[in-house]
Every structure is written in C-alpha cells, then in structure tokens.
Coordinates of C-alpha atoms in Angstrom, one line a residue:
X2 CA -26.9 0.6 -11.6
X3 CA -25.4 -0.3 -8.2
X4 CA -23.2 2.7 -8.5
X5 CA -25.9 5.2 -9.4
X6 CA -27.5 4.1 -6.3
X7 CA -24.8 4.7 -4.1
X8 CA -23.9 7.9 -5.1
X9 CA -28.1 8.8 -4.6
X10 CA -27.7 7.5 -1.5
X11 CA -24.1 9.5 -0.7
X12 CA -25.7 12.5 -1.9
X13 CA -28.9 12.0 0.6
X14 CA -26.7 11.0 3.5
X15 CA -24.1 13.9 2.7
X16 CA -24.4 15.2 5.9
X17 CA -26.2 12.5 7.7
X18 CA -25.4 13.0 11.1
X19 CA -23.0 15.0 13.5
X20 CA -22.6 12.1 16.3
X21 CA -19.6 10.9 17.0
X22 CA -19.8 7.9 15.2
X23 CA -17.0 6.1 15.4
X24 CA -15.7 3.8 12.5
X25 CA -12.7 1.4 11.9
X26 CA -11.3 0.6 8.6
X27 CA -9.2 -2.5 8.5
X28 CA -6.9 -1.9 5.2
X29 CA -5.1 1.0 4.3
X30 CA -5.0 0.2 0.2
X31 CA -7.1 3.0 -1.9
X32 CA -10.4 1.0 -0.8
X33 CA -10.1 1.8 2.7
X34 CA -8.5 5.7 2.1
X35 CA -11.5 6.0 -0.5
X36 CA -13.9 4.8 2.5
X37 CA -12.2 7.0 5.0
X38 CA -12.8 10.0 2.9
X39 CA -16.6 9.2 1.9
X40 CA -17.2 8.5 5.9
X41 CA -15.5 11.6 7.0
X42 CA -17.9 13.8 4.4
X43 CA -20.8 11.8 4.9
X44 CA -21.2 12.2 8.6
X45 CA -19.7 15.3 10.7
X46 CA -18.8 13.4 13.4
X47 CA -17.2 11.0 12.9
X48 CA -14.2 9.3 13.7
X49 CA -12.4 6.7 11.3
X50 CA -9.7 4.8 12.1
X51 CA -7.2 3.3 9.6
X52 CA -5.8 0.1 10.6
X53 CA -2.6 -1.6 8.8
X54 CA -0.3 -4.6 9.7
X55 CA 2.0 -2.9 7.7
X56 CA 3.9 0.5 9.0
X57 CA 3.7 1.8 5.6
X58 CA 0.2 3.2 4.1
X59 CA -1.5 3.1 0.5
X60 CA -1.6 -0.9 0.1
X61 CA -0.7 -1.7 -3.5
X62 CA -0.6 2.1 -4.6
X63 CA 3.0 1.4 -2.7
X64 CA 3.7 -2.5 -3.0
X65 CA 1.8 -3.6 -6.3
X66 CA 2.0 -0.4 -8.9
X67 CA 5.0 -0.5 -11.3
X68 CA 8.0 1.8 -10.2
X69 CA 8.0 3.5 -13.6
X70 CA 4.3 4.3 -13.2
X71 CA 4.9 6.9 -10.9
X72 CA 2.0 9.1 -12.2
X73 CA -0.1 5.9 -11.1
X74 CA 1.0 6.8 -7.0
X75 CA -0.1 10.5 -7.5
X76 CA -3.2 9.7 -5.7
X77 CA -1.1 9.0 -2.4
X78 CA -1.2 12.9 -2.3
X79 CA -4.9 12.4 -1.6
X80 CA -5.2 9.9 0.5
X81 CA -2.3 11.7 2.5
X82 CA -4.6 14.8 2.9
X83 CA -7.6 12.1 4.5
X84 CA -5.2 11.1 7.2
X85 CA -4.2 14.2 8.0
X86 CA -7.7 15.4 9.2
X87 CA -7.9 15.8 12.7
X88 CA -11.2 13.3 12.7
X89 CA -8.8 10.2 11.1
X90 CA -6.1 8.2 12.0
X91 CA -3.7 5.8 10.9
X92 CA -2.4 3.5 12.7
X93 CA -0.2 1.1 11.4
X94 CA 2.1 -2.2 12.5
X95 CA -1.6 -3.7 13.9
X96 CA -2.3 -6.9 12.4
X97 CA -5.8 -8.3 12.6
X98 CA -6.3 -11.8 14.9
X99 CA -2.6 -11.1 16.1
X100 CA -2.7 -8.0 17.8
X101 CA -6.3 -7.6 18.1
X102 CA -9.6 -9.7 17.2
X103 CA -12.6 -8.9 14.4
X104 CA -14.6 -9.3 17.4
X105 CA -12.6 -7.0 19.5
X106 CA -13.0 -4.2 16.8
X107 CA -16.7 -5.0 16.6
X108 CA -17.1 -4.1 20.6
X109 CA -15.1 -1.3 19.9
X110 CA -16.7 0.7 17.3
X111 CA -20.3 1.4 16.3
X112 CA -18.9 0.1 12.1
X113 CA -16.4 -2.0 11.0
X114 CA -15.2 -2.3 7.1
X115 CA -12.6 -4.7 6.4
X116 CA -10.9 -3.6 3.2
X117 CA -7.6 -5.4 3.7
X118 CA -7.9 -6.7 -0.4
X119 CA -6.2 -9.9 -1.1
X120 CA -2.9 -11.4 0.2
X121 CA -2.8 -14.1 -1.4
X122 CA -2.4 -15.8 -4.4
X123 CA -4.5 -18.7 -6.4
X124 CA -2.9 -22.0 -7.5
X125 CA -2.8 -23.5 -10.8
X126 CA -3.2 -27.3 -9.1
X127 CA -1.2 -28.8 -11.3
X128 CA 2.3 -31.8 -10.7
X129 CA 5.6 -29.7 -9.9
X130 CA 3.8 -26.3 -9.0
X131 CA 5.9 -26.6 -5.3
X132 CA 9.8 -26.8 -7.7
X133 CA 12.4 -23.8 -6.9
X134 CA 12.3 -21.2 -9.7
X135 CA 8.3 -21.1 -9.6
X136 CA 6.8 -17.6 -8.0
X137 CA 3.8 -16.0 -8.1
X138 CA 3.7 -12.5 -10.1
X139 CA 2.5 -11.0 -6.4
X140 CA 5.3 -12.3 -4.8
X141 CA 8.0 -11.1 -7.6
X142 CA 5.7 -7.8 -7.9
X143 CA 6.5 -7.3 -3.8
X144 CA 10.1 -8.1 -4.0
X145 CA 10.8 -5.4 -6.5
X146 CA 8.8 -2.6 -5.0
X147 CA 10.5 -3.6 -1.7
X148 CA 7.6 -4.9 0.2
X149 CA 9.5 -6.1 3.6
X150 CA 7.8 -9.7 3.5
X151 CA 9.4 -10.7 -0.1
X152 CA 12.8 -8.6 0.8
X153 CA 13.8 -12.1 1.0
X154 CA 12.6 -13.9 -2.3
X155 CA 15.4 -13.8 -4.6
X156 CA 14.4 -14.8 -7.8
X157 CA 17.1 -17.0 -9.7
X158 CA 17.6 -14.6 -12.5
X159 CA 21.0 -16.1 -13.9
X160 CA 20.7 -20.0 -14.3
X161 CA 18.5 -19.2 -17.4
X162 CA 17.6 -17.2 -20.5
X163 CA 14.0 -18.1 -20.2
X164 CA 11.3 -16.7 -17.9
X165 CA 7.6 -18.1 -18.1
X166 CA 4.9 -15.4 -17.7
X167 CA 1.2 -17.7 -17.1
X168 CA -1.3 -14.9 -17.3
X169 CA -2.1 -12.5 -19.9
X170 CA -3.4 -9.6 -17.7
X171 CA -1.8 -6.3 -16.6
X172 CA 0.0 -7.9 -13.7
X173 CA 1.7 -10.5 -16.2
X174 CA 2.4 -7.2 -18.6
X175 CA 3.9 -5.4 -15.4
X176 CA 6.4 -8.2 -14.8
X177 CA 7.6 -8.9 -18.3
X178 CA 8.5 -5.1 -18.5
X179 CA 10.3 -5.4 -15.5
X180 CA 12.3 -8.0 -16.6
X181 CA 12.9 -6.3 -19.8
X182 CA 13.4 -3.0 -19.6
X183 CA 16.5 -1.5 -19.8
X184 CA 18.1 -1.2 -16.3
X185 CA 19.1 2.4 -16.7
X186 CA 15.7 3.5 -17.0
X187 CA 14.7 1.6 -14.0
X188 CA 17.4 3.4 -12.2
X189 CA 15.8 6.4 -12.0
X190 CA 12.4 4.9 -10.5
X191 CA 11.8 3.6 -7.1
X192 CA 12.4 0.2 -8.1
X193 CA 14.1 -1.3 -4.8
X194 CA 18.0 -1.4 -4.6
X195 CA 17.7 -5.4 -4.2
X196 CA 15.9 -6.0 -7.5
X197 CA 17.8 -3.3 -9.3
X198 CA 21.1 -5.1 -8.5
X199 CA 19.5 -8.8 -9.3
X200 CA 18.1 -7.0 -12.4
X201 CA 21.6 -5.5 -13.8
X202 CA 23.1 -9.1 -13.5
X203 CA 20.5 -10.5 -15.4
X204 CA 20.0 -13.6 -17.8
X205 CA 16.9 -13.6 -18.8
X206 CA 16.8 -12.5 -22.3
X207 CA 13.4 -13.7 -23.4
X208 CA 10.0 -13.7 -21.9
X209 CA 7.3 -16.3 -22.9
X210 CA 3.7 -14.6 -22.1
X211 CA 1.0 -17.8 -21.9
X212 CA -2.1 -17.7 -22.4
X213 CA -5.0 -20.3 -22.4
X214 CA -7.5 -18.1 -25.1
X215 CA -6.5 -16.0 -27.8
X216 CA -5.6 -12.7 -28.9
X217 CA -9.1 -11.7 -28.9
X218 CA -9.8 -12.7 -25.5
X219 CA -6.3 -11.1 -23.9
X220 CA -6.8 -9.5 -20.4
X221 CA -4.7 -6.6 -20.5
X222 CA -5.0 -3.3 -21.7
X223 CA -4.4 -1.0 -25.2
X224 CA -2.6 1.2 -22.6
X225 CA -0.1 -1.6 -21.0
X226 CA 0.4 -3.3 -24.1
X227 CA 1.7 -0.1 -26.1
X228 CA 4.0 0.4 -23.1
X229 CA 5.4 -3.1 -23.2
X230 CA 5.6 -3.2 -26.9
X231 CA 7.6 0.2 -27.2
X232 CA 10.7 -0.8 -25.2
X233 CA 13.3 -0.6 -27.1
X234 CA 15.6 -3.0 -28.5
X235 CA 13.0 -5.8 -28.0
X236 CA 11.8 -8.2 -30.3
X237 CA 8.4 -9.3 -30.6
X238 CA 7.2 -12.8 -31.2
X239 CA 3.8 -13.5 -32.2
X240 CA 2.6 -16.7 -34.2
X241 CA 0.5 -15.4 -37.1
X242 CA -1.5 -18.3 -36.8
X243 CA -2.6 -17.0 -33.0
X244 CA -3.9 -13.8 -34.4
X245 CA -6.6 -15.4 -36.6
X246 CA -10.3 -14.7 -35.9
X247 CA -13.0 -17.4 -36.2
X248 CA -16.8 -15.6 -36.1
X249 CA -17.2 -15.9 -32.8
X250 CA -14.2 -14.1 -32.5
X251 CA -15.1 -11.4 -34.9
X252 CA -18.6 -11.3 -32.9
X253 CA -16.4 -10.0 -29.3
X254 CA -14.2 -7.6 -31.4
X255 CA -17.1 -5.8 -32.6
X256 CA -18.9 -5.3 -29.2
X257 CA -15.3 -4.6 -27.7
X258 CA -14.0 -1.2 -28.7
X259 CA -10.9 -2.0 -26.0
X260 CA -10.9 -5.4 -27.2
X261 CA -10.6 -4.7 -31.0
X262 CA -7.8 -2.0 -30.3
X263 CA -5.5 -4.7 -28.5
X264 CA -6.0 -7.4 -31.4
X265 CA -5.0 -4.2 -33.8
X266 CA -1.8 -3.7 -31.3
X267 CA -0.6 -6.9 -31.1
X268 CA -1.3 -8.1 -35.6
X269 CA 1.1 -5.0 -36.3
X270 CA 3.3 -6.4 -33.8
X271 CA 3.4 -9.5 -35.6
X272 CA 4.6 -8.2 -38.1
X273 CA 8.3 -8.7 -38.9
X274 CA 10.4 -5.5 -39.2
X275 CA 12.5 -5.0 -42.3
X276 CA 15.4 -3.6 -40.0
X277 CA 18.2 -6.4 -39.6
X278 CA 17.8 -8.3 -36.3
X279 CA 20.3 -7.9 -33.1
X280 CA 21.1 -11.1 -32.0
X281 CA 21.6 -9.4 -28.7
X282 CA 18.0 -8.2 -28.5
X283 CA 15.7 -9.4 -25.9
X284 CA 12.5 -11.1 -27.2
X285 CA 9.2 -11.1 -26.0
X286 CA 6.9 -13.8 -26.9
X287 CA 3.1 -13.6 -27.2
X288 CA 1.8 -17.5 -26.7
X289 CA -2.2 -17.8 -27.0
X290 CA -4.0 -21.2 -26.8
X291 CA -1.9 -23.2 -24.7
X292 CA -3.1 -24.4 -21.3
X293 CA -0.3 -24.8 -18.5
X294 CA -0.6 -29.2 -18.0
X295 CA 2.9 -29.3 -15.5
X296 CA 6.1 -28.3 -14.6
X297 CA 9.3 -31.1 -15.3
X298 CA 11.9 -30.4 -12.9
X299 CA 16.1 -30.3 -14.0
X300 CA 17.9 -33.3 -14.7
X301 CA 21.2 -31.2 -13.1
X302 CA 19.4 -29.0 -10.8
X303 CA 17.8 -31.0 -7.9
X304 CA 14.1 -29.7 -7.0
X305 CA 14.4 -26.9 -9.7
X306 CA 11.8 -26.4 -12.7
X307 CA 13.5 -26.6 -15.8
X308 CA 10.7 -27.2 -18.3
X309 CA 6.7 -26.2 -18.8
X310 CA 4.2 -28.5 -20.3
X311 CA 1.4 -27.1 -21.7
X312 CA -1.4 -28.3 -23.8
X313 CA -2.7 -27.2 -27.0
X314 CA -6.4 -25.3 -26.4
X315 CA -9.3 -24.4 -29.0
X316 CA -12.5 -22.3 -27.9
X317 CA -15.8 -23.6 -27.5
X318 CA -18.7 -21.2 -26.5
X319 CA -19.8 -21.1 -22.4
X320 CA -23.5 -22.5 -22.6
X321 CA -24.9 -19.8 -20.7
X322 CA -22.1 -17.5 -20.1
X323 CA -22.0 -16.4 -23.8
X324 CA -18.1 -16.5 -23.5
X325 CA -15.5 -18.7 -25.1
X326 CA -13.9 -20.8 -23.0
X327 CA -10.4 -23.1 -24.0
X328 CA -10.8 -26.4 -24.1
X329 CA -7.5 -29.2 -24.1
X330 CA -6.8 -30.9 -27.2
X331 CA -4.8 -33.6 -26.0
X332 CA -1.7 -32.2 -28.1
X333 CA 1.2 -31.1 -25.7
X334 CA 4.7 -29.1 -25.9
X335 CA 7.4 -28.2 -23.7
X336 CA 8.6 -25.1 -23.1
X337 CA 12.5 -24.8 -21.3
X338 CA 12.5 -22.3 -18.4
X339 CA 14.6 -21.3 -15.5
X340 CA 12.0 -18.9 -14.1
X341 CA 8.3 -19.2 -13.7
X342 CA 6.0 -16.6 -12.9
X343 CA 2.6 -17.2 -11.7
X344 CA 0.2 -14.4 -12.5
X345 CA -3.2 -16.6 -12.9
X346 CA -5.0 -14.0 -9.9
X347 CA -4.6 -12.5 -6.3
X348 CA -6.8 -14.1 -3.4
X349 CA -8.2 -13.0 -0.3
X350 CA -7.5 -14.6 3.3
X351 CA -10.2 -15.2 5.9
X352 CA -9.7 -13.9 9.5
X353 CA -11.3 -15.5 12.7
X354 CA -15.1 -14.5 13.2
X355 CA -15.6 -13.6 9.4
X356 CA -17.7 -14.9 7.0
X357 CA -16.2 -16.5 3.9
X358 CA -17.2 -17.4 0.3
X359 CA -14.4 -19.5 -0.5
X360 CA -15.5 -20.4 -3.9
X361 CA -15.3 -16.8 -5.3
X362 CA -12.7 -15.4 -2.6
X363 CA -14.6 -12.6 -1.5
X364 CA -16.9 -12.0 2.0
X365 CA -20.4 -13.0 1.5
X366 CA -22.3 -9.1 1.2
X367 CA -24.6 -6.8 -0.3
X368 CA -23.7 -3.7 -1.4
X369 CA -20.9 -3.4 1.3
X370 CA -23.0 -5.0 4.1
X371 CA -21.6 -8.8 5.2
X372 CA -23.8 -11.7 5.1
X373 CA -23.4 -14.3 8.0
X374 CA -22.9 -16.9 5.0
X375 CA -23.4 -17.4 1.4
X376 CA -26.4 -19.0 1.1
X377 CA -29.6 -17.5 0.1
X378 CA -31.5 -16.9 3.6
X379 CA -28.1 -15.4 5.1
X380 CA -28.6 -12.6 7.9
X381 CA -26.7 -8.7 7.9
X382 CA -23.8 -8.7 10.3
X383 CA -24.7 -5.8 12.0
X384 CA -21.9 -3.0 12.2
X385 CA -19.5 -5.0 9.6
X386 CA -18.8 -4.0 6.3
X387 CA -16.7 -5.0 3.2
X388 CA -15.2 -3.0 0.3
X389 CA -12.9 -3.1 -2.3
X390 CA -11.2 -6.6 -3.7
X391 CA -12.7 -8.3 -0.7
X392 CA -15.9 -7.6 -1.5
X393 CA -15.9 -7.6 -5.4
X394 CA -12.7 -9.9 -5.9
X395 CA -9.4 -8.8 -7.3
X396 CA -10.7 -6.9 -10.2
X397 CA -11.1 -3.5 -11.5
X398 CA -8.0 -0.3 -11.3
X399 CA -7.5 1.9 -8.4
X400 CA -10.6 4.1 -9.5
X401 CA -13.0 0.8 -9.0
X402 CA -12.6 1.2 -5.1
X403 CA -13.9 4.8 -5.3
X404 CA -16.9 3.7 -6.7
X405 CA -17.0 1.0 -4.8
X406 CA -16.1 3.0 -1.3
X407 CA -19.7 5.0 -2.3
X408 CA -21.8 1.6 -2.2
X409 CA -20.5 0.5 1.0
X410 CA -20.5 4.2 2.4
X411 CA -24.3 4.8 1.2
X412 CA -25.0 1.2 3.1
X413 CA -23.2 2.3 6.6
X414 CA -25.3 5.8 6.3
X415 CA -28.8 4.1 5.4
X416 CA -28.0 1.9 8.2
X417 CA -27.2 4.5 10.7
X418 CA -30.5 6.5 9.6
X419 CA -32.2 3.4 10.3
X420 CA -31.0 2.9 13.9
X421 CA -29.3 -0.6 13.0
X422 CA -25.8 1.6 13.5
X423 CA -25.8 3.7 16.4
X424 CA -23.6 6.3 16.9
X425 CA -22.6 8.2 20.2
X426 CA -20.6 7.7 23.3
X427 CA -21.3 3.9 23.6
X428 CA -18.5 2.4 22.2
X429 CA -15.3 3.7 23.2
X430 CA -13.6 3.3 19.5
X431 CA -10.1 4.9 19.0
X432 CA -9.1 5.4 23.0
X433 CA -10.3 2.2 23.6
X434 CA -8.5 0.7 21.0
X435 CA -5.0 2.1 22.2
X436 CA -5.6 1.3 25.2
X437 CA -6.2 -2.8 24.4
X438 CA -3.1 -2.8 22.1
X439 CA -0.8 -0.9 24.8
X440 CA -2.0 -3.6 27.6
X441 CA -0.8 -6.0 25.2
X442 CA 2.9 -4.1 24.3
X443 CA 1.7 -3.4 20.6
X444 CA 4.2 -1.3 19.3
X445 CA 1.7 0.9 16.9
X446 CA 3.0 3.6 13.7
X447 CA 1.4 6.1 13.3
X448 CA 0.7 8.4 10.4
X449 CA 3.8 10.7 11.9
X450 CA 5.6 7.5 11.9
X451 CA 5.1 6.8 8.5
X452 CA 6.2 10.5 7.5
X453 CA 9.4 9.8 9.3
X454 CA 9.7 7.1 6.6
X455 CA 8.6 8.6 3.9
X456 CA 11.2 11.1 4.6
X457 CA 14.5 9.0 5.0
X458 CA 13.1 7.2 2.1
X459 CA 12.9 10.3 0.0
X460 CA 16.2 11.8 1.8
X461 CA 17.9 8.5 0.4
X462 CA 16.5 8.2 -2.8
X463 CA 17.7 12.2 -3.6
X464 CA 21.4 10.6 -3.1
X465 CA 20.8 8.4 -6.3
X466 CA 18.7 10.6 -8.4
X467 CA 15.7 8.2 -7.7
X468 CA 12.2 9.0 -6.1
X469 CA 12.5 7.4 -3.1
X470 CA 14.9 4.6 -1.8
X471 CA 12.0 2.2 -0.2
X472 CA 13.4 0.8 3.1
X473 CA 12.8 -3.0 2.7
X474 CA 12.6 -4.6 6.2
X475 CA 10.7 -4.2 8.7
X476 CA 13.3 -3.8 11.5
X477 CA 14.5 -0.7 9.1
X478 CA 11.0 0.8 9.0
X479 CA 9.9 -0.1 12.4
X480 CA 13.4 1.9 13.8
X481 CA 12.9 4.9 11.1
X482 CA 9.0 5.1 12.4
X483 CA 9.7 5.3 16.0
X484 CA 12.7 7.4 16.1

C-alpha cells in the first residue's frame, strides 16, 4: 500500500517544480543513487549531491555483493549514468560529523536524506563473543571484496578444518560459498588478491550453517541455496530428523510458495548419493534448532575460540505474532571450531543531531520523513529525510531501495508543494559546501576521481584475466583518485 502511494505521488510530482532546489544525499549505496535519480526526474531543478566517506561509490553493490555475482553489480551501470548528469555530484572521501556536521548540511541545503544503510553489526550477547577467531559475516564479507577498512582482518583460515556460520540468511549462504568454492573459479572474479591468496592456502574443509528454527523457517532464498548446493565436489549434511514438519509447519509451507520450494531443496539434499564418497570432499552442514549459548576458548591457543556451545531449540507459536519462535530446551552440545562467523544481522550507527530508535536500528520516520523521536506525539524534522536500511532496517534486495527511494522522494515533493521545503537561492548547497570542506583542508573525490579508479582497477584486473583488481587501501585509492 505504502508503495502504491508513492509512486501516485511520484507520478503527480513528476515534474513538480523547476527551482533550484538543492538536495544532499548522505550515502552513496543503491538507496541514495535510487533517490538521486527519482529527485533529479521529479523536480527540474534541482541539484543533488551525493556524499560518501568512502572514495569509492555504489555502497554494498561494491563491498557486500558476492564477487561471482557479477550480474548482481550490473546496476552500477545505472547509477553511473545518475552521476554523470550535469545536475548531480558525487563527492566522495567526506565523512559525516568528521568532516562536516548533520547540522551543517541542514543549513546548507533546502533537503537532507541520509541513506548511509548500516555499518554495523548486532551482537549475539553471549560469554566468549570478544575470543580471536570470532568475526562478523560483514566484516569477512568486506575483507574479501576489498573494502579498505577490513584490508586488515585476516581471518585465521589454517589452525582449523571447521568454520561456524550462525545465521541462515543470504549473507550466511554468501560466506559459506566463499569458503567453499573452488579457488579457480574465484580467480576469475573480483574477489580481492588478499582473500584469494588466504583462500588458496586454506583449511577449512567443512562449514557448519546454524540455525535457531528449522528448515521451514530458513531465511535464505530457492535462488542462493541452489547456488550453494551445486558446487561441486561438496557434500551435504542434513539431519533427516531437522527436515520433519509438525502442522504448524505444514501451515507456513502452504502459504509460502518461496518457503515450500527451499524445504523441497534442501529434503533432496538430504538425501544420501549412491556415488562413493571422497574423503577429500568439502562438507557443508545444514544445522536447524540449535541456539548459539557460548563460545569455549583453546586449551593451547590463548584467547582463541576453539569450541561453540549451543542449545537444543523446539518451536512454540508467537502469541500475537502468529510466528514460531525457538525456544531452549535446556539440552546442550559442543561444536569444535577454528573460525566463527557471525551473520545474525547488519546495524545502523547514529550521527550527532539525529534521531535514533535504538531498539529497531532505524531513524524514527514516516514514509521517508524523520521524527524528532520515537514516541507517538513526535514532530517532522523539517528538510531531513531517511531511506533505504536506515529507514526500513537491513532488509529487503537491492530492488527494495527503489521502491523505497519513491516513498521518501513522493514525501520531499509533497513537502515542497506544501511550502514546508523551499527551494531557491537561499541556501547556498553544493558551492557552499566546498567551500566549508576546503576551509577545513578536506581532501574531496570526486566522481572523476572515482573513474580514475575504476580504471586502474579494471587496467589491473585485465593482467590476471579478472574483472577488476579492487585497490584495497585507502592510501592506494586516495593517490589513484587524485592523480
């Protein structure tokens, strides 16, 4: 329903105005290129700006999508042709409360949408969460597409056989094929040269995938999980016992056509092939209904996790929610790891001067326009906006934010019809940006900066039959970007 309203209201406010309103995006990911684009078509004059801490554009279309889903990064092509309009820029290597304030940007132009996603990562809160050898699926995910704040992360990959997935979504799916997929096929993608070395030397040889519900309730999708499930050489382990359906079961199945086609993936996985089994194969292991309780550090390796406790779970029905929710049993197992993946969610991070739900992880709004606070009798922040995991949560596929881009558009459009957004010559928006951040020695990229990169990268990556070679650090793209 919300989205048919905003693309009403897009379609009414098409062409809503020709002043030069002027507009900054903070977030360069799909949700501020898809807001970019709806602004630009929406009113005639504007001007958006596209802010990033990062020199590089495209937010997890670059850092967070698998390198063999290169069909997934098409889209860049798109949001390459909305920052090359002569009414946008992007302008990267700006980080919001260090090089400039939320309330700077506010006095600067007429709107303000902060789509900078999440950053972060939740915790499990559980004893021995803080040992070596414990990531978070973000972090790993970063390191091996070469984001330059994990260059650094090194994942132990050869004191152990045994990596620990906790998460059953697309994310956890993503990582697990990483770490099992044949390292000549990764060769070929742009997959940084870091992980592709740490990947060809290699112990882990099998993956455990845990999960607190069932294989009714699993988060990922028929597409990810055929993916996973047809590497080859890889064995697949899958209690037979986990793959039984009570009613209630049976009852989310059948009003689940997505749901019902993963449960029919993974019961023909289960079953064993007649073929003789490789004792060099990897394995992959499907674990349902166990709860993570805490991590048991080495006896040999000081400060390092060496084991995983979980606890057996059962579902009982959500009063209210209508869901099935896993409950402990008070029956426990340990599982032997050397690696520990985290992949339980994303979160945002609050900046100076915003509001802050803290409880869901999102900016208190409605339909794109932030609230002063969550509670009920909160007022509209004039001139600020929200969109994409910021303002829903981390949820949804790149396609979401376009949808969601239209809400928050249709909201800054109504409002400027309205007079609570004026547009004109008031606020001095893009020049008076540059000039704040060049009294203050802010060494900006822009989007001719960032083709310098994509460039070498591409230039690089020709030499080893890949994509791209991704630069890694940020002295290496800050010195390509400014040449």
């Amino acid at each position: 329903m919300a989205v048919s309203r905003a693309l009403n209201f897009c379609r009414r406010f098409s062409t809503v105005s020709s002043e030069p309103l002027s507009v900054c995006i903070v977030g360069s990911g799909p949700a501020g290129f898809y807001t970019a684009d709806k602004v630009l078509k929406a009113h005639e004059g504007a001007e958006v700006d596209i802010v990033d801490r990062l020199p590089t554009p495209f937010g997890l279309v670059r850092s967070g999508v698998a390198p063999d889903h290169p069909e997934t990064k098409i889209v860049t092509n798109q949001f390459s042709r909305v920052a090359q309009n002569r009414r946008c820029s992007f302008i990267g290597n700006l980080s919001l409360g260090a090089s400039v304030t939320l309330a700077e940007l506010r006095e600067l132009y007429d709107a303000v949408v902060l789509s900078y996603g999440a950053e972060s990562d939740q915790a499990l809160g559980i004893t021995g969460e803080e040992l070596a050898g414990i990531h978070s699926a973000r972090e790993f995910v970063w390191w091996y597409n070469g984001h330059p704040d994990c260059r650094n992360l090194a994942p132990d990959l050869k004191s152990s056989d045994t990596a620990v997935i906790i998460g059953q979504g697309n994310v956890a799916l993503d990582v697990a094929r990483i770490l099992l997929r044949p390292t000549t096929e990764l060769a070929t993608t742009d997959i940084s040269c870091h992980a592709l070395a740490a990947l060809r030397e290699s112990s882990i040889r099998k993956v455990y995938l845990v999960g607190r519900r069932g294989a009714a309730q699993a988060a990922f999708t028929a597409k990810e999980l055929r993916e996973v499930l047809g590497i080859k050489d890889l064995s697949i382990e899958i209690r037979q016992a986990d793959l039984s359906k009570t009613p209630a079961d049976e009852e989310e199945l059948k009003n689940n056509r997505i749901k019902r086609r993963i449960h029919e993936l993974l019961s023909k996985a289960a079953i064993p092939a007649t073929s003789v089994c490789n004792p060099s194969q990897k394995e992959l292991h499907f674990v349902f209904f166990r709860k993570p309780d805490r991590f048991l550090e080495s006896d040999s390796r000081s400060g390092h996790v060496a084991r995983l406790r979980v606890e057996r779970t059962i579902l009982k029905e959500d009063v209210g929610s209508g869901k099935q929710i896993a409950v402990g049993t008070g029956l426990f197992e340990e599982m032997e790891c050397g690696l520990v993946l985290k992949s339980v969610g994303y979160k945002s991070i609050p900046v100076d001067g915003l509001p802050f739900d803290h409880r869901k992880g999102i900016v208190p709004n409605v339909r794109g326009r932030v609230l002063s606070e969550a509670s009920g009798d909160a007022q509209v922040e004039k001139g600020l906006y929200v969109c994409g995991w910021l303002k829903r949560g981390p949820t949804g596929i790149i396609a979401t934010n376009l949808y969601c881009a239209e809400e928050t558009v249709a909201s800054i459009s109504e409002d400027v019809e309205r007079g609570v957004v004026t547009s004109g010559l008031s606020k001095p928006g893009r020049e008076g940006l540059l000039q704040l951040l060049d009294s203050r020695n802010v060494k900006i990229v822009p989007f001719g900066g960032w083709e310098k990169i994509d460039s070498e990268e591409k230039r690089r990556g020709s030499l080893k039959n890949k994509p791209r070679e991704k630069l890694t650090t940020w002295q290496d793209l800050l010195e390509v970007a400014t040449k």
